[in-house]
Coordinates of C-alpha atoms in Angstrom, one line a residue:
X26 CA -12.4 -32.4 10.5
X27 CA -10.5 -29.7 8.5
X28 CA -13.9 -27.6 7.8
X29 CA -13.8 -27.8 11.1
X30 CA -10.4 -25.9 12.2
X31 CA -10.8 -24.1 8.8
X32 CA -13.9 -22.3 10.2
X33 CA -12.6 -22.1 14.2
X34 CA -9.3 -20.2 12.3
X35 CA -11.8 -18.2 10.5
X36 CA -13.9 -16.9 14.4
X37 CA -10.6 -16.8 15.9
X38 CA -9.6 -14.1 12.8
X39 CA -12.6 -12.2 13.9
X40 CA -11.4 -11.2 17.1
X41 CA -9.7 -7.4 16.8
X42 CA -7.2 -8.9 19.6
X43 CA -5.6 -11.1 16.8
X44 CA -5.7 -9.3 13.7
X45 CA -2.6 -6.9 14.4
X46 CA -0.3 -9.9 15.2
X47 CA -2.1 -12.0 12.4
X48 CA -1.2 -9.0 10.0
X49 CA 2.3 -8.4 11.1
X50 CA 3.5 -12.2 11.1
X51 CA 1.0 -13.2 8.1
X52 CA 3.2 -10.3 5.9
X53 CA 6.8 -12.0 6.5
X54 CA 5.1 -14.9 5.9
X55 CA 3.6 -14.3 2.7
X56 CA 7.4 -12.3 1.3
X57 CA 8.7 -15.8 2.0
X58 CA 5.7 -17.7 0.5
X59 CA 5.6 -15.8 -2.6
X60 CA 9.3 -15.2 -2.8
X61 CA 10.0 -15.4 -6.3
X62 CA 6.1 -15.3 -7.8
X63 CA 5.7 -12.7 -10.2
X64 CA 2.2 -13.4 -10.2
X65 CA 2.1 -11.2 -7.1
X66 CA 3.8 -7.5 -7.6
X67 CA 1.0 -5.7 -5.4
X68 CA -0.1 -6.4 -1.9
X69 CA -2.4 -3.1 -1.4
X70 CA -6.1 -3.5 -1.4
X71 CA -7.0 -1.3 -4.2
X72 CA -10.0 1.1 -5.6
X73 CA -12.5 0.9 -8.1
X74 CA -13.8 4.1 -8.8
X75 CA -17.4 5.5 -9.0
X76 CA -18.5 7.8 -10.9
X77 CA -15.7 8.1 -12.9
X78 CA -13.3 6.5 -15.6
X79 CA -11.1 3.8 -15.4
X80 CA -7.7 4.3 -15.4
X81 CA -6.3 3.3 -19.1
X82 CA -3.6 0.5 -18.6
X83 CA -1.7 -1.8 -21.2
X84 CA -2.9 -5.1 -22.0
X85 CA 0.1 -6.6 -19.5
X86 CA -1.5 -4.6 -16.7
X87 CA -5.1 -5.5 -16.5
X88 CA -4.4 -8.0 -14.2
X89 CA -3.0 -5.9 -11.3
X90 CA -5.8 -3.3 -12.2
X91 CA -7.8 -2.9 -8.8
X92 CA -4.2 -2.4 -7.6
X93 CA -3.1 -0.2 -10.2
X94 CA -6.2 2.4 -9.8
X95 CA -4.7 3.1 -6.3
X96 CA -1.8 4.2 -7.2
X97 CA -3.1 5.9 -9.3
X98 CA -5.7 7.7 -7.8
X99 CA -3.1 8.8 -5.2
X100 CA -0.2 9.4 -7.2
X101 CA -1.8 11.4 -10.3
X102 CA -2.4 14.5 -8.5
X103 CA 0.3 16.1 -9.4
X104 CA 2.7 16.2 -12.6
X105 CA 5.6 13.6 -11.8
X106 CA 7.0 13.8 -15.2
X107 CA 10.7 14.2 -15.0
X108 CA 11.0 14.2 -11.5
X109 CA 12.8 12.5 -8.6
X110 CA 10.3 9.8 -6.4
X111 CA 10.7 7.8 -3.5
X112 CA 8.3 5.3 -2.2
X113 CA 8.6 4.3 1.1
X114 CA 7.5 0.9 2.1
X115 CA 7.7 -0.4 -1.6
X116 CA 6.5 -3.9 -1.5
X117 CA 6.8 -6.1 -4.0
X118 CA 7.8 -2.9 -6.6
X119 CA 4.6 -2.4 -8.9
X120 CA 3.7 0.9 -7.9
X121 CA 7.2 1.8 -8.0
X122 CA 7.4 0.3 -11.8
X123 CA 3.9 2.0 -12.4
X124 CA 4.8 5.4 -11.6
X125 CA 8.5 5.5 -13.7
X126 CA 6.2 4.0 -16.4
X127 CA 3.5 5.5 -16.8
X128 CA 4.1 8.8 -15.0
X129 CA 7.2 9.1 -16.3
X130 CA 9.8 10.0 -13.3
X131 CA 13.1 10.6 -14.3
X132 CA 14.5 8.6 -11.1
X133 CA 12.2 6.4 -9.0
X134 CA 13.3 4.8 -6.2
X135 CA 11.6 2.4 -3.8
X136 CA 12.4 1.5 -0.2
X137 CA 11.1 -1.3 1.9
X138 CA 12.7 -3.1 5.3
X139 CA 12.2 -6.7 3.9
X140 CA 15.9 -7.8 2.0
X141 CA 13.8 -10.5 0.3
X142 CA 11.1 -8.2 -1.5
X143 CA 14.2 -5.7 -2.3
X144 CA 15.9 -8.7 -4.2
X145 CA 12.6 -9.9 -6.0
X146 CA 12.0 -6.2 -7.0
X147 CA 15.2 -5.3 -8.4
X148 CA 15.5 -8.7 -10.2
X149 CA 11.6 -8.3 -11.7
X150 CA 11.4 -4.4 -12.2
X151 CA 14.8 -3.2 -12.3
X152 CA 16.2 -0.9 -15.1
X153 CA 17.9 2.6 -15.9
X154 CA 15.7 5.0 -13.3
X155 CA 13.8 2.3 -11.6
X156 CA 15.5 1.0 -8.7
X157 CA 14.9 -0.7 -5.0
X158 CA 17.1 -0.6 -1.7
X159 CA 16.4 -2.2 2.2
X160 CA 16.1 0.4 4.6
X161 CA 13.4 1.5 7.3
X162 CA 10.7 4.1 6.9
X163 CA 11.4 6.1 10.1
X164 CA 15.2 6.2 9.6
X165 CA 15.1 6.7 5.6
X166 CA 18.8 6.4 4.1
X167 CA 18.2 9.2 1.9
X168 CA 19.9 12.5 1.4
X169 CA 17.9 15.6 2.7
X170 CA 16.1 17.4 0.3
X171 CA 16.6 15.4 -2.5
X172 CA 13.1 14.5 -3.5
X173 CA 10.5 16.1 -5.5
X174 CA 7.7 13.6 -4.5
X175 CA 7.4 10.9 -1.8
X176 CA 5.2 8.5 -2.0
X177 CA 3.4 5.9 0.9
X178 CA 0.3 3.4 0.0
X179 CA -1.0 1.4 2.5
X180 CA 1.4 1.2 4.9
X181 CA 1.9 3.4 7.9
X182 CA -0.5 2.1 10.0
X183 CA 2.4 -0.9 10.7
X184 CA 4.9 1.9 11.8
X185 CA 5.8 1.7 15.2
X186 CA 6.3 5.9 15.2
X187 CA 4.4 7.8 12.8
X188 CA 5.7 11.5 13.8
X189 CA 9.5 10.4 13.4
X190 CA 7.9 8.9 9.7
X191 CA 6.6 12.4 8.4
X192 CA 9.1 13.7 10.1
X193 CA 11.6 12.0 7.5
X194 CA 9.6 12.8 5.0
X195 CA 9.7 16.4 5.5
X196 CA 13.4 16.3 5.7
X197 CA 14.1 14.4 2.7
X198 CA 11.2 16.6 0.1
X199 CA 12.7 19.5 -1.6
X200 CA 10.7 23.1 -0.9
X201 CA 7.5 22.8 -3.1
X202 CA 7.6 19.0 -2.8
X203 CA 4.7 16.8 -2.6
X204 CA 3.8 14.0 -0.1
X205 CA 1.2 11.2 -2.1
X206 CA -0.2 9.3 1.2
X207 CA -2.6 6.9 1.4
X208 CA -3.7 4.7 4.4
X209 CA -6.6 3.4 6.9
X210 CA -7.4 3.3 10.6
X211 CA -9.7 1.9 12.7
X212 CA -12.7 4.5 12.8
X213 CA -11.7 5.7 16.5
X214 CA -8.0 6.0 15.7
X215 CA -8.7 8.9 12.7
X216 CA -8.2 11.7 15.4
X217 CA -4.8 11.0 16.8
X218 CA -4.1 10.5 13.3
X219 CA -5.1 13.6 11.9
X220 CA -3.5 15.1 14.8
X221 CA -0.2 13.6 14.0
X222 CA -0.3 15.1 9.9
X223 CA -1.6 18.4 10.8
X224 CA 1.5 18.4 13.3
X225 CA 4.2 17.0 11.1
X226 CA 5.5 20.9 9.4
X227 CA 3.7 19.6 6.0
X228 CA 0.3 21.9 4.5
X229 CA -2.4 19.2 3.9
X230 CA -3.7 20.5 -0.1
X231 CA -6.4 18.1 -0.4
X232 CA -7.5 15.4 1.8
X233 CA -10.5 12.7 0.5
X234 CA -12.1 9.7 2.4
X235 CA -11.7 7.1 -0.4
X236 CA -13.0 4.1 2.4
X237 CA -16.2 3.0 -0.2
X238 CA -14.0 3.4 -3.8
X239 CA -11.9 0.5 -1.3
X240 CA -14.6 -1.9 -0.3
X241 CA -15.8 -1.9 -3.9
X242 CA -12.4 -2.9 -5.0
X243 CA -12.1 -5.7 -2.7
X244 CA -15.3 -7.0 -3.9
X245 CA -14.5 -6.5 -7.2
X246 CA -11.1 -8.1 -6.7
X247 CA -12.6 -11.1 -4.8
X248 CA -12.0 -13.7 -7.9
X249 CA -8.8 -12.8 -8.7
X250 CA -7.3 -12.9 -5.1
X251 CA -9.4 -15.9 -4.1
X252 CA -7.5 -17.8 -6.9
X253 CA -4.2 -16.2 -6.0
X254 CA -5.1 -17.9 -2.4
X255 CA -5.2 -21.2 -4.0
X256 CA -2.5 -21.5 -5.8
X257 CA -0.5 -19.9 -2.6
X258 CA -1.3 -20.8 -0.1
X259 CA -1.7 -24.6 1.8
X260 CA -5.4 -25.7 2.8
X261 CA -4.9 -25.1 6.7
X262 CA -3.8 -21.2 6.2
X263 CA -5.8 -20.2 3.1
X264 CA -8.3 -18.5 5.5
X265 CA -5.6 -16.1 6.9
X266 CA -4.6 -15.4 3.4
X267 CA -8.1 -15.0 2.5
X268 CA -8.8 -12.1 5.3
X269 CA -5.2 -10.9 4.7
X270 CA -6.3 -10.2 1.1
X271 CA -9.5 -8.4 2.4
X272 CA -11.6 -11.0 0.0
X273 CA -15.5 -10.3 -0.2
X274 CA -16.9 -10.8 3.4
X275 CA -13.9 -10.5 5.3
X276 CA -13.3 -9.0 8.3
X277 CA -11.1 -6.0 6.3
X278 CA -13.6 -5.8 3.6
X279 CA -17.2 -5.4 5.9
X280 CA -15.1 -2.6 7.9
X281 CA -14.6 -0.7 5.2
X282 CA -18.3 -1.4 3.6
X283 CA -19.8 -0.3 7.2
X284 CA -17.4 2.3 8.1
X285 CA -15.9 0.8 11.3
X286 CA -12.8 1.6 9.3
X287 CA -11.7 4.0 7.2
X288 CA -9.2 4.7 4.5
X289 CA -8.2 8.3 3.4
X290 CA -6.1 9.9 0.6
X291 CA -3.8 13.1 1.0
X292 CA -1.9 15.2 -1.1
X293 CA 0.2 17.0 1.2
X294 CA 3.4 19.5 0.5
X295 CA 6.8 21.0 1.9
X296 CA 6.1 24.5 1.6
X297 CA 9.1 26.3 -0.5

């Protein structure tokens, strides 16, 4: 009886009619569910690259790597040392903690509209230069022009207004400031999308289809988040949290693999 419903859930998850309000109401969900599990300081998909070299990490890190090399792919573009970051929709902090880390920002500030992942964050990552607050990406409660960088992985695609987004962006990057942007669409959304970056007031410097390096983490991934799932989540939901995870075979994962989807990078800048 529960392979059963366990398999209807998983055709019901199939249908593109459900997977926006799956997505939206699985997220609070899971900031609740994993409320206080440091097991879990990512929730992008990631990248594996191809072709190329691993990022180097500290032994602590290898577990979050797939999660990791996004960040870093996006992030690494340009020289961050000393300078003052804000990422928007923050999560559950490790980019955040990555980039003051490893990329050595002298401030580093994260945002993100959920009180309960601001509280994890600051109790798990918080120190001198490193710090999270609640506050909404397309109202940011930051001073104009008082950013060297902004960062956003993964997220704008749940935005309700993307223009008034970059618009905030814009206003709060200093001249010569750089936008680190990362997200996916459905294949038939990219235009409007485009559209809405090439009209935001920001130069596009490079801009890179990163969709397969994506799939390939996922699979790569699929072990680590499938056990993640078990210890999460309760029988009855685990195939949510499995497509919400994009695991091997999942909706998310075979619309990156065959292109139905696709997820881009951008480095983007304020002009001076």
């Amino acid at each position: 009886m529960i392979n059963t419903i366990v398999d209807k859930v998983n055709d019901i998850l199939r249908l593109e009619s459900v997977k926006d309000t799956v997505s939206k109401n699985l997220y609070r969900y899971l900031n609740k569910k994993i409320d206080n599990s440091a097991d879990v300081c990512f929730l992008n998909y990631g990248f594996s690259p191809i072709g190329t070299e691993p990022v180097q990490l500290e032994p602590a890190d290898e577990p979050n790597r797939i999660y990791i090399q996004l960040y870093h792919h996006v992030v690494s573009r340009v020289d961050l040392t000393g300078r003052d970051v804000l990422e928007v929709s923050s999560g559950r902090g490790g980019g955040a903690k990555y980039i003051k880390r490893y990329l050595k920002a002298r401030r580093m500030c994260g945002i993100d509209r959920q009180p309960r992942a601001v509280k994890f964050c600051n109790k798990q990552h918080g120190e001198p230069g490193l710090g999270y607050i609640c506050g909404d990406a397309q109202r940011l409660p930051v001073d104009s022009e008082s950013c060297d960088a902004v960062v956003n992985v993964e997220a704008s695609h749940d935005y309700t207004d993307v223009p008034k987004f970059l618009s905030e962006v814009r206003r709060v990057l200093r001249p010569g400031g750089h936008f680190l942007y990362t997200d996916f669409r459905n294949e038939e959304e990219v235009p409007a999308w485009m559209k809405q970056i090439a009209e935001s007031g920001l130069t596009v410097i490079e801009d890179e289809d990163i969709t397969l390096n994506v799939a390939k983490g996922l699979a790569d991934n699929t072990e680590h988040n499938n056990e993640l799932v078990k210890k999460l989540a309760p029988t009855l939901l685990r195939p949510l949290f499995r497509q919400f995870a994009g695991v091997e075979g999942s909706c998310i994962q075979q619309r990156f693999a065959t292109g139905k989807s696709r997820y881009q990078r951008f480095l983007i800048q304020k002009q001076a």
